[in-house]
Coordinates of C-alpha atoms in Angstrom, one line a residue:
M1 CA -17.5 -32.0 9.3
D2 CA -19.6 -31.9 6.1
K3 CA -18.5 -34.6 3.7
T4 CA -18.5 -32.3 0.7
Y5 CA -16.3 -29.9 2.6
Q6 CA -14.0 -32.7 3.6
S7 CA -13.6 -33.8 0.0
I8 CA -12.6 -30.3 -1.1
I9 CA -10.0 -30.1 1.7
K10 CA -8.7 -33.5 0.8
S11 CA -8.0 -32.4 -2.8
L12 CA -5.8 -29.6 -1.3
Y13 CA -4.2 -31.8 1.4
P14 CA -4.2 -35.4 0.2
D15 CA -2.4 -36.9 3.2
K16 CA -1.5 -36.3 6.8
N17 CA 2.0 -35.0 6.0
S18 CA 0.7 -32.3 3.7
I19 CA -1.5 -31.0 6.4
K20 CA 1.4 -31.0 8.9
D21 CA 3.6 -29.2 6.4
E22 CA 1.0 -26.5 6.0
L23 CA 0.5 -26.1 9.7
I24 CA 4.2 -25.7 10.4
L25 CA 4.4 -22.9 7.8
L26 CA 1.3 -21.2 8.9
N27 CA 2.2 -21.2 12.6
A28 CA 5.6 -19.9 11.8
Q29 CA 4.3 -17.1 9.5
Q30 CA 2.1 -15.9 12.3
R31 CA 5.2 -14.9 14.3
L32 CA 6.6 -12.7 11.5
P33 CA 6.2 -8.9 11.9
K34 CA 3.2 -7.1 10.3
G35 CA 3.8 -5.8 6.8
T36 CA 3.9 -2.0 6.2
E37 CA 0.8 -0.2 5.0
Y38 CA 1.0 3.2 3.3
F39 CA -2.0 5.6 3.1
F40 CA -2.2 8.3 0.5
S41 CA -5.0 10.7 -0.2
D42 CA -5.9 13.5 -2.7
I43 CA -3.1 12.9 -5.2
H44 CA -5.0 15.0 -7.8
G45 CA -2.9 14.0 -10.8
E46 CA 0.5 15.1 -9.4
S47 CA 2.4 12.1 -10.8
D48 CA 5.9 13.4 -10.2
A49 CA 5.3 13.9 -6.5
F50 CA 3.3 10.8 -6.0
L51 CA 5.6 8.4 -7.8
H52 CA 8.6 9.8 -6.0
L53 CA 6.8 9.3 -2.6
L54 CA 5.7 5.8 -3.7
R55 CA 9.1 4.7 -5.0
S56 CA 10.9 6.1 -1.9
A57 CA 8.3 4.6 0.4
S58 CA 7.8 8.1 1.8
G59 CA 11.5 8.3 2.6
N60 CA 11.5 4.9 4.4
I61 CA 13.9 3.3 1.9
R62 CA 16.5 6.0 2.7
D63 CA 16.0 5.1 6.4
K64 CA 16.6 1.4 5.6
I65 CA 19.8 2.3 3.8
Q66 CA 21.0 4.3 6.8
K67 CA 20.3 1.4 9.1
F68 CA 22.0 -1.2 6.9
F69 CA 24.9 0.7 5.5
G70 CA 25.3 3.3 8.2
D71 CA 28.7 2.0 9.3
T72 CA 30.1 1.0 5.9
L73 CA 29.0 3.8 3.5
E74 CA 29.5 7.5 3.5
K75 CA 26.4 9.7 3.5
K76 CA 26.9 10.7 -0.2
D77 CA 27.1 7.0 -1.2
Q78 CA 23.9 6.3 0.8
D79 CA 22.2 9.2 -0.9
A80 CA 23.4 8.0 -4.4
L81 CA 22.0 4.5 -3.7
A82 CA 18.7 5.9 -2.6
Q83 CA 18.4 8.1 -5.6
L84 CA 19.2 5.1 -7.9
I85 CA 16.3 3.2 -6.3
Y86 CA 13.9 6.2 -6.6
D87 CA 14.7 7.2 -10.2
R88 CA 17.0 4.7 -11.8
D89 CA 16.5 6.0 -15.4
L90 CA 17.5 9.5 -14.5
V91 CA 20.5 8.3 -12.6
Y92 CA 21.5 6.0 -15.5
K93 CA 21.3 8.8 -18.0
S94 CA 23.5 11.0 -15.7
L95 CA 26.1 8.3 -15.1
K96 CA 26.3 7.5 -18.7
T97 CA 26.8 11.1 -19.7
E98 CA 29.6 11.3 -17.1
G99 CA 31.2 8.0 -18.2
K100 CA 30.8 6.5 -14.8
I101 CA 29.1 3.2 -15.7
T102 CA 32.1 0.9 -15.3
K103 CA 32.3 -2.8 -14.6
D104 CA 33.3 -2.0 -11.0
Y105 CA 30.4 0.4 -10.5
L106 CA 27.9 -2.2 -11.8
T107 CA 29.3 -5.0 -9.8
I108 CA 29.5 -3.1 -6.5
T109 CA 26.0 -1.6 -7.1
I110 CA 24.4 -5.1 -7.7
H111 CA 26.0 -6.4 -4.5
R112 CA 24.8 -3.4 -2.5
L113 CA 21.2 -3.7 -3.9
I114 CA 21.0 -7.4 -3.3
N115 CA 22.2 -6.9 0.4
L116 CA 19.6 -4.2 0.8
L117 CA 16.9 -6.4 -0.8
K118 CA 17.8 -9.1 1.7
F119 CA 17.5 -6.6 4.6
V120 CA 14.0 -5.3 3.6
S121 CA 12.8 -8.8 2.9
T122 CA 13.6 -10.2 6.4
K123 CA 10.1 -9.8 7.8
Y124 CA 8.3 -11.6 5.0
P125 CA 8.0 -15.3 4.2
K126 CA 10.2 -16.5 1.3
A127 CA 7.1 -17.5 -0.7
Y128 CA 5.6 -14.0 -0.3
I129 CA 8.8 -12.4 -1.6
K130 CA 9.0 -14.8 -4.6
R131 CA 5.5 -14.0 -5.6
K132 CA 6.7 -10.4 -6.2
F133 CA 9.6 -11.5 -8.4
P134 CA 9.2 -10.5 -12.0
Q135 CA 9.4 -13.2 -14.6
K136 CA 12.6 -11.7 -15.9
Y137 CA 15.6 -12.8 -13.9
S138 CA 13.5 -14.7 -11.4
L139 CA 15.8 -17.7 -11.1
I140 CA 18.9 -15.4 -10.7
L141 CA 17.1 -13.3 -8.1
D142 CA 16.2 -16.5 -6.2
E143 CA 19.8 -17.7 -6.1
L144 CA 21.3 -14.3 -5.1
L145 CA 18.7 -13.6 -2.5
Y146 CA 18.7 -17.0 -0.8
T147 CA 22.3 -18.1 -1.3
N148 CA 24.5 -17.6 1.8
D149 CA 27.5 -16.0 0.1
S150 CA 29.5 -16.1 3.4
E151 CA 29.9 -19.9 3.1
Y152 CA 33.2 -20.8 1.4
N153 CA 31.6 -23.3 -1.1
K154 CA 28.9 -20.8 -2.2
R155 CA 31.0 -17.6 -2.3
A156 CA 32.5 -18.3 -5.7
Y157 CA 29.1 -19.3 -7.1
Y158 CA 27.5 -16.1 -5.8
E159 CA 30.2 -13.9 -7.2
S160 CA 30.2 -15.7 -10.5
L161 CA 26.5 -14.9 -10.9
V162 CA 27.1 -11.2 -10.5
E163 CA 30.2 -11.3 -12.7
N164 CA 28.3 -12.9 -15.5
I165 CA 25.4 -10.5 -15.2
V166 CA 27.9 -7.7 -15.9
R167 CA 29.8 -9.8 -18.5
Y168 CA 26.6 -10.4 -20.6
E169 CA 25.7 -6.7 -20.5
V170 CA 22.4 -7.0 -18.7
A171 CA 23.6 -5.4 -15.5
F172 CA 21.7 -2.1 -15.5
D173 CA 18.5 -3.9 -16.6
F174 CA 19.0 -6.2 -13.7
I175 CA 19.6 -3.2 -11.4
K176 CA 16.3 -1.7 -12.5
V177 CA 14.5 -5.0 -11.6
I178 CA 16.1 -5.0 -8.1
C179 CA 15.2 -1.4 -7.5
T180 CA 11.5 -2.0 -8.4
L181 CA 11.5 -5.1 -6.2
I182 CA 12.9 -3.1 -3.2
Q183 CA 10.1 -0.5 -3.8
R184 CA 7.4 -3.2 -4.0
I185 CA 8.6 -5.0 -0.8
S186 CA 9.1 -1.7 1.2
V187 CA 5.4 -0.9 0.6
D188 CA 3.6 -4.1 1.5
K189 CA 0.1 -2.7 1.0
L190 CA -1.0 0.6 -0.5
H191 CA -4.3 2.4 0.4
I192 CA -5.4 5.3 -1.8
V193 CA -8.0 7.2 0.2
G194 CA -9.6 9.0 -2.7
D195 CA -9.0 11.5 -5.5
I196 CA -6.4 10.4 -8.0
Y197 CA -8.1 12.6 -10.7
D198 CA -8.5 16.3 -11.5
R199 CA -6.4 19.4 -11.0
G200 CA -3.0 17.9 -11.6
P201 CA -1.7 17.1 -15.1
S202 CA -1.2 13.3 -15.2
P203 CA -3.6 11.0 -13.4
H204 CA -3.2 8.6 -16.3
I205 CA 0.5 8.2 -15.4
I206 CA -0.4 7.4 -11.8
M207 CA -3.0 4.8 -12.9
D208 CA -0.5 3.2 -15.2
E209 CA 1.9 2.8 -12.3
L210 CA -0.7 1.5 -9.9
L211 CA -1.8 -1.1 -12.5
T212 CA 1.6 -2.7 -11.9
F213 CA 1.4 -2.5 -8.1
P214 CA 0.8 -5.9 -6.5
N215 CA -1.3 -4.9 -3.5
V216 CA -3.4 -1.7 -3.8
D217 CA -6.9 -0.6 -2.9
F218 CA -8.9 2.5 -3.4
Q219 CA -11.5 4.3 -1.4
W220 CA -13.2 6.4 -4.1
G221 CA -13.1 10.1 -3.9
N222 CA -15.6 12.6 -5.4
H223 CA -13.2 13.4 -8.3
D224 CA -12.6 9.7 -9.0
V225 CA -16.4 9.1 -9.0
A226 CA -16.8 11.9 -11.6
W227 CA -14.6 10.0 -14.0
M228 CA -16.2 6.7 -13.1
G229 CA -19.6 8.2 -13.8
A230 CA -18.4 9.8 -17.0
C231 CA -17.2 6.4 -18.3
S232 CA -20.6 5.0 -17.4
G233 CA -22.1 7.4 -19.9
N234 CA -23.4 10.2 -17.6
T235 CA -23.1 13.2 -20.0
A236 CA -23.3 15.8 -17.2
L237 CA -20.2 14.2 -15.7
I238 CA -18.5 13.9 -19.0
A239 CA -18.9 17.7 -19.4
A240 CA -17.7 18.2 -15.8
C241 CA -14.5 16.1 -16.3
V242 CA -13.7 18.0 -19.5
A243 CA -14.5 21.4 -18.0
D244 CA -12.3 20.6 -14.9
A245 CA -9.4 19.4 -17.1
I246 CA -9.5 22.6 -19.3
K247 CA -9.9 24.8 -16.1
Y248 CA -6.4 23.5 -15.0
N249 CA -4.9 23.5 -18.5
N250 CA -4.7 19.7 -18.6
F251 CA -4.9 19.3 -22.4
D252 CA -2.1 16.8 -22.6
M253 CA -3.9 14.5 -20.2
L254 CA -7.1 14.6 -22.2
E255 CA -5.7 14.3 -25.7
D256 CA -2.3 12.6 -25.4
G257 CA -2.9 10.7 -22.2
Y258 CA -6.4 9.4 -23.0
G259 CA -6.8 10.2 -26.7
I260 CA -10.0 12.3 -26.1
N261 CA -10.3 14.4 -29.2
L262 CA -11.2 18.0 -28.4
R263 CA -11.3 19.3 -32.0
I264 CA -15.1 19.4 -32.2
L265 CA -15.2 21.4 -28.9
F266 CA -12.5 23.8 -30.1
E267 CA -14.3 24.5 -33.4
F268 CA -17.6 25.0 -31.7
A269 CA -16.2 27.3 -29.0
M270 CA -14.3 29.4 -31.6
A271 CA -17.4 29.7 -33.7
T272 CA -19.8 30.5 -30.9
Y273 CA -17.6 32.5 -28.5
G274 CA -15.1 34.0 -31.0
D275 CA -15.8 37.6 -30.0
D276 CA -16.2 36.8 -26.3
P277 CA -13.0 37.2 -24.2
C278 CA -14.5 34.6 -21.7
T279 CA -12.5 36.4 -19.0
Y280 CA -13.9 34.5 -16.1
F281 CA -13.2 31.1 -17.8
A282 CA -9.4 31.6 -18.2
P283 CA -7.5 28.4 -17.2
R284 CA -5.4 28.2 -14.1
I285 CA -2.0 27.2 -15.3
Y286 CA 0.3 25.3 -13.0
D287 CA 1.9 23.1 -15.6
D288 CA 2.6 23.7 -19.3
N289 CA 1.4 21.3 -21.9
T290 CA 4.0 19.5 -24.0
Y291 CA 1.9 18.3 -26.9
D292 CA -1.2 20.5 -26.9
N293 CA -0.2 24.1 -27.0
I294 CA -3.6 25.6 -26.7
T295 CA -3.6 29.4 -26.2
T296 CA -5.1 30.8 -23.0
D297 CA -7.7 32.6 -25.1
A298 CA -8.8 29.5 -26.9
A299 CA -8.8 27.5 -23.6
A300 CA -11.1 30.1 -22.0
K301 CA -13.6 29.8 -24.9
M302 CA -13.5 26.0 -24.8
H303 CA -14.0 26.2 -21.0
K304 CA -17.0 28.4 -21.3
A305 CA -18.5 26.3 -24.1
I306 CA -18.3 23.0 -22.2
S307 CA -19.4 24.7 -18.9
I308 CA -22.6 26.0 -20.5
I309 CA -23.3 22.5 -21.8
R310 CA -22.5 21.2 -18.3
Y311 CA -25.1 23.6 -16.7
K312 CA -27.7 22.5 -19.2
L313 CA -27.1 18.8 -18.6
D314 CA -27.1 19.4 -14.9
S315 CA -30.5 21.1 -15.2
A316 CA -32.0 18.3 -17.2
L317 CA -30.7 15.7 -14.7
I318 CA -32.1 17.6 -11.7
E319 CA -35.5 18.0 -13.4
R320 CA -35.8 14.3 -14.2
N321 CA -34.9 13.3 -10.6
P322 CA -37.1 15.4 -8.3
D323 CA -36.6 12.8 -5.6
L324 CA -33.0 14.0 -5.2
K325 CA -34.3 17.4 -3.9
M326 CA -31.6 19.2 -5.7
D327 CA -33.7 21.9 -7.4
D328 CA -31.8 24.7 -5.6
R329 CA -28.7 23.6 -7.6
N330 CA -30.5 24.0 -11.0
A331 CA -28.5 27.1 -11.7
L332 CA -30.0 28.1 -15.0
K333 CA -33.5 28.1 -13.5
F334 CA -32.4 31.0 -11.1
I335 CA -31.1 33.3 -13.8
D336 CA -33.3 36.3 -14.6
F337 CA -32.4 36.8 -18.3
E338 CA -34.0 40.3 -18.4
K339 CA -32.1 41.7 -15.4
M340 CA -29.1 39.4 -15.9
T341 CA -29.0 38.4 -12.3
Y342 CA -28.7 35.1 -10.4
K343 CA -30.7 34.8 -7.2
G344 CA -30.7 38.6 -7.1
A345 CA -26.9 39.0 -7.6
K346 CA -25.5 40.7 -10.7
L347 CA -24.0 38.3 -13.2
K348 CA -20.4 39.0 -14.1
D349 CA -20.8 37.4 -17.5
T350 CA -24.0 38.0 -19.5
N351 CA -23.2 36.5 -22.9
F352 CA -25.3 33.4 -23.4
P353 CA -25.7 32.9 -27.2
T354 CA -26.8 29.3 -26.9
I355 CA -29.3 29.6 -24.0
D356 CA -33.1 29.9 -24.7
P357 CA -34.5 31.9 -21.7
K358 CA -37.8 30.1 -22.1
N359 CA -36.1 26.7 -22.0
P360 CA -32.6 27.2 -20.5
S361 CA -31.7 23.5 -20.3
K362 CA -32.3 22.8 -24.0
L363 CA -29.1 22.0 -25.9
T364 CA -28.6 23.4 -29.4
A365 CA -28.0 21.0 -32.2
E366 CA -24.3 22.0 -32.2
E367 CA -24.0 21.4 -28.4
K368 CA -25.7 18.0 -28.8
N369 CA -23.2 17.1 -31.4
V370 CA -20.3 18.1 -29.1
I371 CA -21.4 16.1 -26.1
H372 CA -22.3 13.1 -28.3
V373 CA -18.8 13.0 -29.7
L374 CA -17.3 13.4 -26.3
E375 CA -19.6 10.7 -24.9
Q376 CA -18.4 8.2 -27.5
D377 CA -14.7 9.1 -26.7
F378 CA -15.3 8.3 -23.0
I379 CA -17.4 5.2 -23.1
K380 CA -15.4 3.5 -25.9
N381 CA -12.0 4.7 -24.7
E382 CA -9.9 1.5 -24.1
K383 CA -7.2 3.0 -21.9
L384 CA -9.6 5.1 -19.8
N385 CA -11.9 2.2 -19.2
K386 CA -9.0 0.0 -18.3
H387 CA -8.2 2.5 -15.6
M388 CA -11.8 2.8 -14.5
D389 CA -12.2 -1.0 -14.4
F390 CA -9.1 -1.2 -12.1
L391 CA -10.6 1.5 -9.8
Y392 CA -13.8 -0.5 -9.6
K393 CA -12.2 -3.9 -9.1
N394 CA -9.8 -2.7 -6.4
G395 CA -12.0 0.0 -4.9
S396 CA -15.0 0.7 -2.7
M397 CA -16.7 3.5 -0.8
Y398 CA -14.9 2.4 2.4
K399 CA -12.6 -0.2 3.8
V400 CA -12.0 -1.7 7.3
E401 CA -8.6 -3.3 7.8
N402 CA -6.3 -3.8 10.8
G403 CA -8.3 -1.4 13.0
S404 CA -8.5 1.3 10.3
L405 CA -11.7 2.6 8.8
L406 CA -10.9 4.3 5.5
F407 CA -13.2 6.6 3.5
H408 CA -12.6 9.7 1.5
G409 CA -14.9 12.4 2.7
C410 CA -17.3 12.1 5.7
I411 CA -20.0 10.1 7.3
P412 CA -22.9 12.5 7.1
L413 CA -24.0 13.7 10.6
T414 CA -26.7 15.9 12.0
E415 CA -25.8 19.0 14.1
D416 CA -26.4 16.8 17.2
G417 CA -23.9 14.2 16.1
D418 CA -26.4 11.6 15.1
L419 CA -26.0 9.7 11.8
Q420 CA -27.8 11.7 9.1
E421 CA -30.8 9.8 7.7
V422 CA -31.1 10.1 3.9
D423 CA -34.1 9.1 1.8
L424 CA -33.2 7.5 -1.5
D425 CA -35.5 5.5 -3.7
G426 CA -38.1 5.4 -1.0
V427 CA -35.7 3.9 1.6
T428 CA -34.0 5.6 4.5
Y429 CA -30.2 5.1 4.8
K430 CA -27.6 6.3 7.3
G431 CA -24.0 5.5 8.2
K432 CA -22.8 2.2 6.9
S433 CA -26.0 1.4 5.0
L434 CA -25.7 4.8 3.2
M435 CA -22.1 3.9 2.1
D436 CA -23.2 0.4 1.1
Y437 CA -26.1 1.8 -1.0
F438 CA -23.9 4.2 -2.9
E439 CA -21.3 1.5 -3.5
K440 CA -24.0 -0.7 -5.2
I441 CA -25.2 2.4 -7.1
A442 CA -21.6 3.1 -8.4
R443 CA -21.2 -0.5 -9.6
D444 CA -24.6 -0.6 -11.2
A445 CA -23.9 2.6 -13.1
Y446 CA -20.8 1.2 -14.7
Y447 CA -21.6 -2.5 -15.1
T448 CA -25.4 -2.3 -15.9
N449 CA -27.6 0.0 -18.0
N450 CA -29.3 1.4 -14.9
L451 CA -30.1 5.0 -15.8
K452 CA -31.1 6.0 -12.3
A453 CA -27.7 4.7 -11.0
K454 CA -25.9 6.7 -13.7
D455 CA -27.8 9.9 -12.5
L456 CA -27.0 9.1 -8.9
M457 CA -23.2 9.2 -9.7
W458 CA -23.8 13.0 -10.3
Y459 CA -25.4 13.2 -6.9
L460 CA -22.4 11.5 -5.4
I461 CA -20.1 14.4 -6.5
S462 CA -22.4 17.2 -5.6
G463 CA -25.3 16.1 -3.3
R464 CA -25.5 17.6 0.1
Y465 CA -25.7 14.2 1.8
S466 CA -23.1 12.5 -0.4
P467 CA -20.5 11.0 1.9
I468 CA -17.6 11.7 -0.5
F469 CA -18.6 15.3 -0.9
G470 CA -20.3 16.4 2.3
K471 CA -21.1 20.0 1.6
S472 CA -24.3 22.0 1.2
Q473 CA -23.6 22.8 -2.5
Y474 CA -20.9 22.5 -5.2
S475 CA -20.5 26.1 -6.2
Y476 CA -18.9 25.7 -9.7
F477 CA -21.5 28.0 -11.2
E478 CA -21.4 30.7 -8.5
N479 CA -17.6 30.8 -8.4
I480 CA -17.5 31.9 -12.0
F481 CA -20.6 34.1 -12.3
V482 CA -21.2 36.0 -9.1
D483 CA -19.2 37.9 -6.5
D484 CA -21.8 37.4 -3.7
K485 CA -19.9 35.4 -1.0
K486 CA -23.2 34.1 0.5
L487 CA -24.3 32.5 -2.8
R488 CA -20.8 31.0 -3.2
K489 CA -20.5 29.6 0.3
E490 CA -20.2 25.8 0.6
H491 CA -21.3 24.8 4.1
S492 CA -19.6 21.6 5.3
N493 CA -21.5 18.8 6.8
P494 CA -21.4 18.8 10.7
Y495 CA -19.0 15.8 10.5
Y496 CA -16.1 18.1 9.7
D497 CA -16.4 19.9 13.1
L498 CA -17.7 17.0 15.2
C499 CA -15.0 14.6 14.1
E500 CA -12.7 16.5 16.5
K501 CA -14.6 14.8 19.4
E502 CA -13.5 11.3 20.4
E503 CA -17.0 10.1 21.3
I504 CA -18.2 11.0 17.7
V505 CA -15.4 9.1 16.1
D506 CA -16.1 6.1 18.4
K507 CA -19.7 6.2 17.3
I508 CA -18.7 6.0 13.7
L509 CA -16.2 3.2 14.4
D510 CA -18.9 1.3 16.2
E511 CA -21.3 1.8 13.3
F512 CA -18.8 0.1 11.0
K513 CA -18.0 -2.6 13.6
V514 CA -14.3 -1.7 13.8
E515 CA -13.1 -3.6 16.9
G516 CA -10.1 -3.5 19.2
N517 CA -8.3 -1.0 21.4
R518 CA -6.2 0.3 18.5
R519 CA -8.7 1.6 16.0
R520 CA -8.8 4.8 13.9
V521 CA -10.4 6.6 11.0
V522 CA -8.3 7.7 8.1
N523 CA -9.7 10.1 5.5
G524 CA -8.9 13.0 3.3
H525 CA -10.9 15.4 1.1
V526 CA -10.4 18.5 3.1
P527 CA -6.9 19.9 3.2
V528 CA -5.2 20.4 6.6
I529 CA -4.2 24.0 6.9
T530 CA -0.9 23.3 8.7
K531 CA 0.5 26.9 8.4
T532 CA -2.4 28.1 10.7
G533 CA -1.6 25.4 13.3
E534 CA -4.3 22.9 12.3
S535 CA -3.3 19.3 13.1
P536 CA -4.1 16.3 10.9
I537 CA -4.6 14.3 14.1
K538 CA -8.0 14.6 15.7
A539 CA -10.3 13.0 18.3
N540 CA -7.5 12.1 20.7
G541 CA -5.5 10.3 18.1
K542 CA -8.5 8.3 16.6
L543 CA -8.8 10.2 13.3
Y544 CA -6.2 11.2 10.8
V545 CA -6.8 13.6 7.9
I546 CA -4.1 13.0 5.3
D547 CA -5.0 15.6 2.7
G548 CA -2.3 18.1 3.2
G549 CA -1.6 19.6 -0.2
I550 CA 0.2 17.3 -2.6
S551 CA -1.9 19.1 -5.2
K552 CA -0.1 22.3 -6.3
P553 CA -3.2 24.5 -6.2
Y554 CA -3.6 23.8 -2.5
Q555 CA 0.0 24.3 -1.3
A556 CA -0.2 28.1 -0.8
K557 CA -3.2 27.4 1.4
T558 CA -1.9 24.5 3.4
G559 CA 1.8 25.5 3.7
I560 CA 3.1 21.9 3.0
A561 CA 2.9 19.2 0.3
G562 CA 0.7 16.7 2.1
Y563 CA 0.8 13.8 4.5
T564 CA 1.4 10.0 4.2
L565 CA 0.3 7.7 7.0
V566 CA 2.6 4.7 7.6
F567 CA 1.5 1.7 9.6
N568 CA 4.2 -0.9 10.2
S569 CA 4.9 -3.4 13.0
H570 CA 6.5 -0.8 15.3
H571 CA 4.2 2.2 14.9
V572 CA 1.7 4.3 13.1
A573 CA 3.5 7.4 11.8
L574 CA 2.7 10.6 9.9
A575 CA 5.1 11.6 7.2
E576 CA 4.8 15.3 6.6
H577 CA 6.1 16.4 3.2
K578 CA 7.6 19.8 3.4
S579 CA 7.2 21.1 -0.2
Y580 CA 6.4 19.9 -3.7
E581 CA 9.9 21.0 -4.8
S582 CA 11.6 19.0 -2.1
I583 CA 9.9 15.9 -3.2
T584 CA 10.4 16.3 -7.0
D585 CA 13.8 18.0 -7.3
K586 CA 15.3 14.7 -8.5
V587 CA 18.6 15.6 -6.9
S588 CA 18.5 14.9 -3.2
S589 CA 17.4 11.6 -1.6
Y590 CA 14.1 12.7 -0.1
T591 CA 13.2 12.3 3.5
P592 CA 10.1 13.7 5.1
N593 CA 9.4 14.8 8.7
I594 CA 8.3 11.6 10.5
E595 CA 6.1 11.7 13.6
E596 CA 5.3 8.5 15.4
V597 CA 1.7 8.8 16.6
E598 CA 1.0 5.3 17.8
I599 CA 3.6 3.0 19.2
M600 CA 3.0 -0.8 18.9
N601 CA 4.3 -2.3 22.1
P602 CA 4.7 -5.1 21.9
R603 CA 5.6 -5.2 18.2
M604 CA 2.6 -6.1 16.0
L605 CA 2.9 -9.5 14.4
R606 CA 1.1 -11.0 11.5
R607 CA -1.1 -13.0 13.9
D608 CA -2.4 -9.6 15.2
T609 CA -3.7 -8.5 11.8
D610 CA -7.0 -9.2 10.0
E611 CA -5.0 -11.5 7.6
G612 CA -3.6 -13.3 10.7
K613 CA -7.1 -13.9 12.1
I614 CA -8.0 -15.6 8.8
K615 CA -4.9 -17.7 9.0
K616 CA -5.7 -18.6 12.6
R617 CA -9.1 -19.9 11.5
K618 CA -7.4 -21.9 8.7
I619 CA -5.0 -23.4 11.3
E620 CA -8.0 -24.4 13.5
I621 CA -9.7 -26.1 10.5
L622 CA -6.5 -28.0 9.6
E623 CA -5.9 -29.1 13.2
E624 CA -9.5 -30.3 13.3
L625 CA -8.9 -32.2 10.1
L626 CA -5.7 -33.7 11.5
E627 CA -7.6 -34.9 14.6
L628 CA -10.2 -36.6 12.4
Y629 CA -7.3 -38.2 10.5
D630 CA -5.7 -39.4 13.7
E631 CA -9.0 -40.8 14.9
G632 CA -9.1 -42.9 11.7
E633 CA -12.3 -41.2 10.4
R634 CA -12.7 -42.0 6.7
W635 CA -12.5 -39.3 4.2

């Protein structure tokens, strides 16, 4: 063994006994059950639904309560305990109003929660659980969780701890801490398979919650990348993010959530489009704003103003990047301003006061000022960039873990099922190399001043060979301005049909070197139309599409409120969420429809996971070191 390597190991394990202690613990931990992984996709700013699903572990906490308290608590008491864990502030407010927060209630509730915490903690090492302890009450939690209160000599001590928590009036604060800890332990690892942003009203609230989550990773979606690119300074994406937010009436998110000042856009829009009804730019209203009560008429004018700026910035980006071969998406270039047609189709809106037909992509002085102010608000925004930095540091284009290949959209394929070759910067990429290239581009765009990388972030959300988009075109211009269905049609990459075939999915899994008999692809991006009989399970159980409609605009189309994939030591299961209202009613203790789709027989242990393989190698190194020590080799 290399002497430098030996000296590093020696500093960690200074003697023979310290090595043996570590080996005993590591070998024992390998026999514990695998932790539970949760997979979410296409959350689209729906914080109420997402946070309820996260805090309930997709209904799994209610199942744990039933298993532990099934013989001792009535159903209504089990439901009440579950609801307390899911939404303790709402429950506290209700109980306080009804005068039900008594010493007996607090004492009994603390005992029940501690017993439940012990139950959900049983498959994890003590050190792992303690790492999840908050600083507040950590010593008390340690005593309550690991003191055997059935022993005569310890019972009085245990009960005295709870009694004094109530006596010194920190009981409900302590209850809140235990509830959060139960949530964090019930979801061992969280995978977000793309699209936290756009459509829904509060992605900022979701990001604030995830910042506190101890073990989360992201596979970036096209809507996430739009915001990541906007914060890198891509003005076309800044305009896109603002336009999409206004389109869905998300003024509170922009101005109150992120502090992006829309005053300059409002004033410009009213001055420029004051006499224009902007009929085709009216916002889609699924949620009312609390702080920014912008009228529908004003929102439509603002939407049109920022959209025209967006088209101009798109046009300039396409023209300075001819290698992207996106000229057919240069929408302004295809407008005949004399006939007022687009690619031969009649334009529904013909009022373009800021467009010069001879130079359509040229911004007016006022438009330049609007986008400059917005650009400063994005790139200097402390909270927004804190969220983006978190997405970058915990995210990637794809992830391979425990036999699962996670990515948001697709792996671009040809009609014949071969990996699509894509030429970028004079190099040909496909499959894994394409994903790796775009991941480097995304990081360069944000962390360096690489202008080409910033432009390629735009390609990632709309390019025909972008793996997180995967369509022939992004028809945000056509959907507003023309009725011609052929011009509006977005043709999906062949992947979306071919992924039904097991041999195609096997080819993709092989490309990413996913090994083992139990392996699968998990992705989202395209909603599963459950009400027409479409299944989220494809390719003979080797691919799961978990975008099922948590976003309110999709639910009429899909018929449900989305899917969550749950992978624990016993099974891989799909949780089907019936409706948005059933998740967020804040009255019932929510439980989804659970379908076990892969049974782990025998039960999957930590030694069977990727983390277990790393620990196995560590065990081998320490055993080798122990042999050297036994042979008397000098350190």
